[in-house]
Coordinates of C-alpha atoms and ligand atoms in Angstrom, one line a residue:
M1 CA -37.9 30.7 207.6
K2 CA -40.3 28.6 208.7
K3 CA -42.9 31.2 208.6
L4 CA -41.6 32.8 204.9
L5 CA -42.2 28.5 203.6
L6 CA -45.8 28.1 205.2
F7 CA -46.7 32.0 203.3
V8 CA -45.4 30.5 200.0
T9 CA -46.8 27.6 200.2
L10 CA -50.4 29.2 200.7
L11 CA -49.7 31.9 198.4
S12 CA -49.4 29.8 195.5
F13 CA -52.7 27.2 196.7
F14 CA -54.2 30.4 197.3
I15 CA -53.5 31.8 193.2
S16 CA -53.5 28.3 191.7
S17 CA -57.3 27.5 193.3
F18 CA -58.3 30.7 190.7
A19 CA -55.3 29.6 188.1
V20 CA -57.3 28.6 184.7
T21 CA -56.2 26.2 182.4
I22 CA -56.0 27.0 178.5
T23 CA -55.3 24.3 175.7
M24 CA -53.5 25.9 173.0
T25 CA -52.7 24.2 169.3
A26 CA -48.6 24.1 168.6
G27 CA -47.3 23.2 164.9
A28 CA -43.3 21.9 165.7
V29 CA -42.0 22.2 162.0
G30 CA -38.4 23.1 162.4
K31 CA -37.5 24.9 165.6
E32 CA -41.1 26.5 166.2
L33 CA -41.9 24.0 168.7
E34 CA -39.0 24.8 171.1
L35 CA -39.4 28.4 170.9
T36 CA -42.9 28.3 171.3
N37 CA -42.2 26.6 175.1
I38 CA -39.6 28.7 175.8
Q39 CA -42.4 31.9 175.5
I40 CA -45.2 30.3 176.8
Q41 CA -43.2 29.2 180.2
R42 CA -41.7 33.0 180.1
F43 CA -45.8 33.4 179.6
M44 CA -46.4 31.6 182.5
E45 CA -44.4 32.5 184.8
E46 CA -45.8 36.6 184.0
N47 CA -48.7 35.5 184.6
P48 CA -48.6 32.5 187.4
D49 CA -53.2 32.8 187.3
I50 CA -52.6 31.5 184.3
N51 CA -52.1 27.1 183.5
V52 CA -51.3 26.8 179.4
Q53 CA -50.6 23.4 178.1
I54 CA -49.7 22.9 174.5
L55 CA -51.3 20.8 172.3
P56 CA -48.3 19.7 169.5
M57 CA -49.7 19.2 165.8
P58 CA -49.1 17.4 163.2
N59 CA -46.3 19.4 160.0
S60 CA -48.7 18.7 157.5
S61 CA -51.2 21.8 157.3
T62 CA -54.3 18.8 155.8
A63 CA -53.3 17.3 158.7
R64 CA -54.3 20.2 160.9
H65 CA -56.8 21.2 158.8
D66 CA -59.0 18.2 158.9
L67 CA -58.4 18.1 163.3
Y68 CA -59.6 21.3 163.8
V69 CA -63.0 20.1 161.6
T70 CA -63.3 18.0 164.1
Y71 CA -62.8 19.3 167.1
L72 CA -64.5 22.2 165.9
A73 CA -67.6 21.2 164.7
S74 CA -67.7 18.9 167.8
G75 CA -68.3 21.9 169.9
T76 CA -65.9 21.5 173.1
P77 CA -64.2 24.5 174.9
D78 CA -60.4 22.9 174.2
P79 CA -58.7 23.7 171.9
V80 CA -58.6 28.0 173.4
V81 CA -56.4 28.8 171.2
L82 CA -56.0 28.1 167.9
M83 CA -52.9 28.3 165.0
L84 CA -54.9 28.8 162.0
D85 CA -53.3 29.0 158.8
V86 CA -53.8 31.9 156.5
V87 CA -56.5 30.0 154.4
W88 CA -58.8 29.0 156.2
P89 CA -60.1 32.0 158.2
A90 CA -62.8 32.2 156.4
E91 CA -63.5 28.6 157.1
F92 CA -63.3 29.1 160.3
A93 CA -65.1 32.1 161.3
P94 CA -68.6 31.2 162.7
F95 CA -66.1 29.0 165.3
L96 CA -63.9 32.0 166.7
V97 CA -63.9 34.9 168.9
D98 CA -64.1 38.3 167.4
L99 CA -61.1 40.2 168.2
K100 CA -61.5 43.4 166.6
P101 CA -63.8 45.0 169.6
D102 CA -59.6 44.7 171.6
Y103 CA -57.9 46.2 168.5
D104 CA -56.9 48.6 170.2
Y105 CA -55.3 46.4 172.7
F106 CA -54.0 43.7 169.9
G107 CA -52.6 47.2 168.7
F108 CA -53.1 46.2 165.5
D109 CA -52.7 49.1 164.0
G110 CA -48.9 48.1 164.2
F111 CA -49.2 45.1 162.2
L112 CA -48.2 45.0 157.5
E113 CA -52.0 45.7 156.4
G114 CA -52.8 42.3 153.8
T115 CA -51.8 40.1 157.9
I116 CA -55.0 42.2 159.4
K117 CA -57.0 41.8 156.3
S118 CA -56.7 38.5 155.7
N119 CA -58.2 37.8 159.1
V120 CA -61.7 39.7 158.4
V121 CA -64.7 37.9 157.6
D122 CA -67.6 39.4 158.3
D123 CA -66.3 43.1 159.3
K124 CA -64.7 40.5 161.6
I125 CA -61.3 40.0 162.5
V126 CA -60.9 36.5 163.6
A127 CA -57.5 35.7 164.4
A128 CA -54.4 37.6 165.3
P129 CA -51.6 36.7 162.8
W130 CA -48.8 35.7 164.2
F131 CA -45.9 35.7 161.5
T132 CA -46.0 35.4 158.2
D133 CA -44.4 33.2 155.2
A134 CA -43.2 33.3 151.2
G135 CA -42.0 30.7 149.2
F136 CA -37.7 31.3 148.4
M137 CA -35.2 29.6 146.4
Y138 CA -32.6 27.7 148.5
Y139 CA -29.6 27.6 146.4
R140 CA -25.4 26.1 147.5
K141 CA -23.7 30.1 147.1
D142 CA -19.9 28.2 147.3
L143 CA -21.6 25.1 144.5
L144 CA -22.7 27.8 142.5
E145 CA -19.4 29.6 142.7
K146 CA -17.9 26.8 142.3
Y147 CA -19.6 25.9 138.7
G148 CA -19.1 29.8 138.0
Y149 CA -22.5 30.1 137.8
D150 CA -24.9 33.0 139.4
A151 CA -28.2 32.9 140.9
P152 CA -30.5 31.6 138.2
N153 CA -33.4 34.4 138.0
T154 CA -35.5 32.1 135.2
W155 CA -36.2 28.3 135.8
N156 CA -34.5 27.4 132.6
E157 CA -30.9 29.0 134.4
L158 CA -32.5 26.9 137.1
Y159 CA -33.1 24.1 135.5
N160 CA -29.6 23.7 133.6
I161 CA -27.6 25.0 137.1
A162 CA -29.5 22.0 138.8
K163 CA -28.7 19.7 136.1
D164 CA -24.9 20.4 135.6
I165 CA -23.9 20.6 139.7
S166 CA -26.2 18.0 140.8
E167 CA -24.6 15.5 138.0
N168 CA -21.3 16.3 138.5
E169 CA -21.6 16.7 143.0
F170 CA -23.5 13.1 142.2
I171 CA -26.4 15.2 144.4
D172 CA -29.9 16.1 144.1
G173 CA -30.3 19.0 142.0
F174 CA -33.9 20.7 143.2
V175 CA -35.6 20.2 146.1
W176 CA -39.0 21.2 146.6
Q177 CA -43.0 20.2 148.5
G178 CA -44.5 17.4 146.2
A179 CA -46.6 15.1 148.2
K180 CA -50.1 15.4 148.4
Y181 CA -51.1 18.1 151.4
E182 CA -51.3 21.8 151.2
G183 CA -48.2 22.5 150.6
L184 CA -47.9 21.0 147.5
T185 CA -51.3 23.2 146.4
C186 CA -48.5 26.4 147.5
D187 CA -45.4 25.0 145.3
V188 CA -48.2 24.6 141.7
M189 CA -49.7 28.3 142.8
E190 CA -45.3 29.5 142.6
F191 CA -45.1 27.5 139.4
V192 CA -48.6 28.3 137.7
H193 CA -48.0 32.1 138.5
S194 CA -44.2 32.3 137.1
F195 CA -45.2 31.0 134.0
G196 CA -48.4 33.8 133.6
G197 CA -51.6 31.6 134.6
E198 CA -53.4 31.9 137.3
I199 CA -56.7 28.9 138.5
I200 CA -58.5 31.1 140.1
D201 CA -59.3 35.0 140.6
N202 CA -61.9 36.7 142.3
G203 CA -63.7 34.0 143.2
K204 CA -63.7 32.5 140.0
V205 CA -61.9 29.7 137.6
V206 CA -60.2 30.9 134.9
V207 CA -57.2 28.1 134.1
D208 CA -59.6 27.0 131.2
N209 CA -59.3 30.6 129.6
A210 CA -57.7 30.9 126.4
E211 CA -55.1 33.2 129.0
N212 CA -54.7 30.9 131.9
Y213 CA -54.7 26.8 130.3
D214 CA -51.7 27.3 127.8
K215 CA -49.7 28.5 130.6
T216 CA -50.9 26.6 133.2
V217 CA -50.1 23.1 131.3
A218 CA -46.8 24.7 130.4
A219 CA -45.8 25.2 134.7
L220 CA -46.7 21.7 135.6
K221 CA -44.9 20.3 132.9
F222 CA -41.8 21.6 134.1
M223 CA -43.1 20.5 137.2
K224 CA -43.0 17.0 135.5
K225 CA -40.2 17.8 133.0
L226 CA -38.2 18.2 136.8
I227 CA -38.5 14.7 137.9
D228 CA -38.3 12.5 134.5
D229 CA -34.8 14.0 133.8
G230 CA -33.4 13.2 137.5
V231 CA -33.0 17.3 138.5
T232 CA -35.9 16.6 140.9
P233 CA -35.1 13.0 142.7
K234 CA -38.5 10.9 142.3
G235 CA -39.0 10.5 145.6
V236 CA -40.5 14.1 146.5
T237 CA -44.1 13.1 146.1
T238 CA -43.6 12.4 149.0
Y239 CA -41.4 15.0 150.2
M240 CA -42.9 17.7 153.1
E241 CA -41.7 21.2 154.4
E242 CA -39.2 19.0 156.5
E243 CA -38.1 16.3 154.4
A244 CA -36.9 19.1 151.3
R245 CA -34.8 21.0 154.7
R246 CA -33.1 17.8 155.4
Q247 CA -32.0 16.9 152.3
F248 CA -31.2 20.7 151.7
Q249 CA -29.4 20.9 155.2
N250 CA -26.7 17.9 155.3
G251 CA -25.7 19.3 151.3
N252 CA -27.3 16.8 149.3
A253 CA -30.0 19.2 147.0
V254 CA -28.5 22.2 145.3
F255 CA -31.8 24.1 145.3
M256 CA -34.5 24.3 147.5
R257 CA -38.0 25.8 147.8
N258 CA -38.9 26.5 151.1
W259 CA -40.5 28.9 153.7
P260 CA -38.0 31.5 155.6
Y261 CA -38.1 28.9 158.9
A262 CA -35.1 26.6 157.5
W263 CA -32.6 29.8 157.0
P264 CA -32.1 29.7 161.7
L265 CA -31.2 25.6 160.9
A266 CA -29.3 25.9 157.2
N267 CA -27.2 27.9 159.4
A268 CA -27.0 26.3 162.8
S269 CA -23.7 25.7 164.0
D270 CA -23.5 21.8 163.5
S271 CA -25.4 22.3 159.8
P272 CA -23.4 20.7 157.0
V273 CA -24.0 23.9 154.7
K274 CA -24.2 26.4 157.5
G275 CA -22.8 30.1 155.8
K276 CA -23.1 28.4 152.3
V277 CA -26.1 29.2 151.4
G278 CA -28.0 32.2 149.8
I279 CA -31.5 33.1 149.3
V280 CA -33.2 34.5 145.7
P281 CA -36.8 35.3 144.4
V282 CA -38.4 31.9 143.1
P283 CA -37.5 31.6 139.6
M284 CA -40.0 33.4 136.6
G285 CA -41.0 30.8 133.7
D286 CA -40.9 32.0 129.8
N287 CA -43.2 35.8 129.9
G288 CA -43.9 34.7 133.4
R289 CA -43.1 37.3 137.2
H290 CA -41.3 36.3 140.2
S291 CA -44.1 34.9 142.8
A292 CA -43.8 33.6 146.6
T293 CA -47.0 32.0 147.5
L294 CA -48.5 34.0 150.5
G295 CA -47.9 31.8 154.1
G296 CA -48.7 32.4 157.5
W297 CA -50.4 31.6 160.6
N298 CA -53.1 33.4 163.1
L299 CA -54.2 33.2 166.1
G300 CA -58.0 32.5 166.9
I301 CA -59.7 31.7 170.3
N302 CA -62.3 29.2 170.5
K303 CA -65.7 30.3 171.2
N304 CA -66.9 28.0 173.0
S305 CA -64.3 27.9 175.7
S306 CA -65.3 29.5 179.2
K307 CA -65.0 33.7 179.8
A308 CA -61.9 33.0 181.8
Q309 CA -60.4 31.0 179.0
I310 CA -61.6 33.5 176.7
D311 CA -60.2 36.2 178.8
A312 CA -57.1 34.6 179.7
A313 CA -56.4 33.4 176.2
K314 CA -56.3 36.7 174.8
K315 CA -53.5 38.2 177.3
L316 CA -51.6 35.3 175.7
V317 CA -52.0 36.2 172.7
K318 CA -51.4 40.2 172.9
Y319 CA -47.8 38.3 174.3
L320 CA -47.6 35.7 171.6
T321 CA -47.7 38.7 169.0
A322 CA -46.4 41.1 170.4
Y323 CA -42.3 43.0 169.3
D324 CA -40.2 41.1 171.5
Q325 CA -41.7 37.6 170.6
Q326 CA -42.0 38.2 167.0
V327 CA -38.4 39.6 167.0
E328 CA -37.4 36.3 168.8
R329 CA -39.7 34.4 166.4
A330 CA -38.3 35.7 162.8
T331 CA -34.2 35.5 164.5
Y332 CA -34.7 31.8 166.8
A333 CA -37.8 29.7 163.8
G334 CA -37.1 32.1 160.8
Q335 CA -40.8 33.1 160.9
N336 CA -41.3 36.4 160.1
P337 CA -43.0 39.4 161.5
T338 CA -46.9 40.6 160.6
M339 CA -45.2 44.1 162.4
K340 CA -44.2 46.3 160.3
S341 CA -41.8 47.9 162.8
A342 CA -40.0 44.5 163.1
Y343 CA -38.8 45.1 159.1
S344 CA -36.5 47.4 160.5
D345 CA -35.1 45.4 163.7
A346 CA -30.9 45.4 163.8
K347 CA -31.2 41.6 165.4
I348 CA -32.7 41.1 162.1
K349 CA -31.3 42.6 159.7
E350 CA -28.0 41.2 161.5
E351 CA -28.9 37.2 161.5
A352 CA -31.1 37.3 158.4
P353 CA -30.4 39.6 156.3
F354 CA -32.4 38.0 153.7
V355 CA -35.6 38.8 155.5
V356 CA -35.0 42.3 155.2
D357 CA -33.4 42.4 151.6
L358 CA -35.8 40.3 150.5
Y359 CA -38.6 42.7 152.4
D360 CA -40.8 43.1 148.9
V361 CA -41.3 39.9 148.7
F362 CA -42.8 39.7 152.2
I363 CA -45.3 42.1 151.0
S364 CA -45.5 41.2 147.7
A365 CA -46.3 38.0 148.9
E366 CA -50.1 35.8 146.4
P367 CA -52.4 34.6 148.5
R368 CA -53.6 31.3 147.4
P369 CA -57.8 31.5 146.1
V370 CA -59.9 33.3 149.0
T371 CA -63.0 31.1 149.1
A372 CA -65.0 30.2 151.7
V373 CA -64.8 26.6 150.0
Y374 CA -60.9 27.0 150.0
S375 CA -60.2 23.5 151.4
E376 CA -62.5 21.8 148.7
V377 CA -60.4 24.0 146.5
S378 CA -56.7 22.7 147.2
D379 CA -58.0 19.4 147.4
A380 CA -58.9 19.8 143.7
I381 CA -55.6 21.2 142.8
Q382 CA -53.7 18.8 144.9
R383 CA -55.4 16.1 143.4
Y384 CA -54.8 17.2 139.9
T385 CA -50.7 18.1 139.5
Y386 CA -50.4 15.0 142.3
G387 CA -51.7 13.0 139.3
V388 CA -49.6 15.1 136.5
L389 CA -45.9 14.6 138.3
T390 CA -47.1 10.5 139.1
G391 CA -48.1 9.9 135.5
Q392 CA -51.5 9.1 136.1
Y393 CA -53.2 12.3 133.8
K394 CA -51.6 14.5 130.8
A395 CA -50.7 18.2 131.8
E396 CA -53.4 19.2 129.7
D397 CA -56.5 16.6 130.7
A398 CA -55.2 17.1 133.9
V399 CA -55.8 21.6 133.7
T400 CA -59.0 20.4 131.9
R401 CA -60.0 17.7 134.9
M402 CA -59.2 20.1 137.4
A403 CA -61.0 23.2 135.4
K404 CA -64.3 21.5 135.8
E405 CA -64.2 20.1 139.1
L406 CA -63.1 23.8 140.5
K407 CA -66.3 24.9 138.9
Q408 CA -68.1 23.1 140.7
I409 CA -67.4 23.5 143.9
V410 CA -66.9 27.4 143.4
G411 CA -69.5 27.2 141.4
N412 CA -69.1 29.2 138.5
Ligands
GLC501 C1 -46.4 27.0 155.4 C2 -47.2 28.4 155.5 C3 -48.5 28.2 155.6 C4 -49.2 26.9 154.4 C5 -48.1 25.7 154.5 C6 -48.7 24.5 153.7 O1 -47.1 26.6 157.5 O2 -47.0 28.9 156.4 O3 -49.5 28.4 155.0 O4 -50.7 26.4 153.8 O5 -47.0 25.4 155.1 O6 -47.6 23.6 153.9

């Protein structure tokens, strides 16, 4: 027995002296951090020579972005693995390891084409697609049934249903993301697209064209009307995803715009709205279309990390993006697969049927403007629309000013 103990101690000492430590940034929205910890624990058990330390990040994508700028610009080897929003590859590409030479190792052939494409910068693949997101409309099935309504297809229908039910039930009508951060850009893009407008097309600012100006103004006016008429609470201008989700999950709202991560939480055993929630595509405006903003996160590796760290990081990224972990992430944390085959997985179909039923929404989700100066573009979109929501600008003025500033930023 003593000999065995000595052997085990020596073995672990031997392994730890060769162990490499890597740091990884991770989000903590909903259940994602809980799951990341579980998966990383398993990974370390299978790879005793790799020690992974998690650096939890703030919920706001904008706040994460600003931290990354600080980390990466300073040239430090940490964090080694970076969780990257879909809108950042172009900006952070110069700091990331090219994964293209490892295309087969990561099995990128089995990934949804769009998720790989969004990580291609100058013919390099700068990150591995981890999970994909699309905006959806959550609604209270039980309440719509009680008042005799079908799920809405248009914004006008949503407005009327939300107003009626919220006034009779003394709850909020419709909650969404109205704080000044990246989530507002995502919501605004859905409103604008669903009214048939566009802000930037193919790198060109088009929001003040004859074709788009009126539609964009109409979209912003509708957002403001929701607040003015009390369908959306005034506090929405401080809401990010989690604030909206808590409100809806506690039974205090009829509708919620959110990402799929809210599904397992709304249906958890202790959720007041368990089994009472339905999901439909985001409604359309007059003459518009259904539109979901494309979201999602990728895993990139810091170019300034050591060779041993980069090798270990590749193993970790391969593990976290492998089929089993993706299915587990979809069912446990509502963060959906970037791997095609996972969409026919029986467990996902059983636990989150909307993921399979509304697969088209994931596939046709619309990207935010694609540009290397995305952060500045998004900041301008947020600033002017936030100004409309808070009564600082009239929608017409906001769109005119936004167009002018965007032209300065993208240079046309
Ligand atoms: C979600 C999306 C991400 C988006 C963010 C905005 O995390 O996946 O792409 O930028 O929400 O809040």
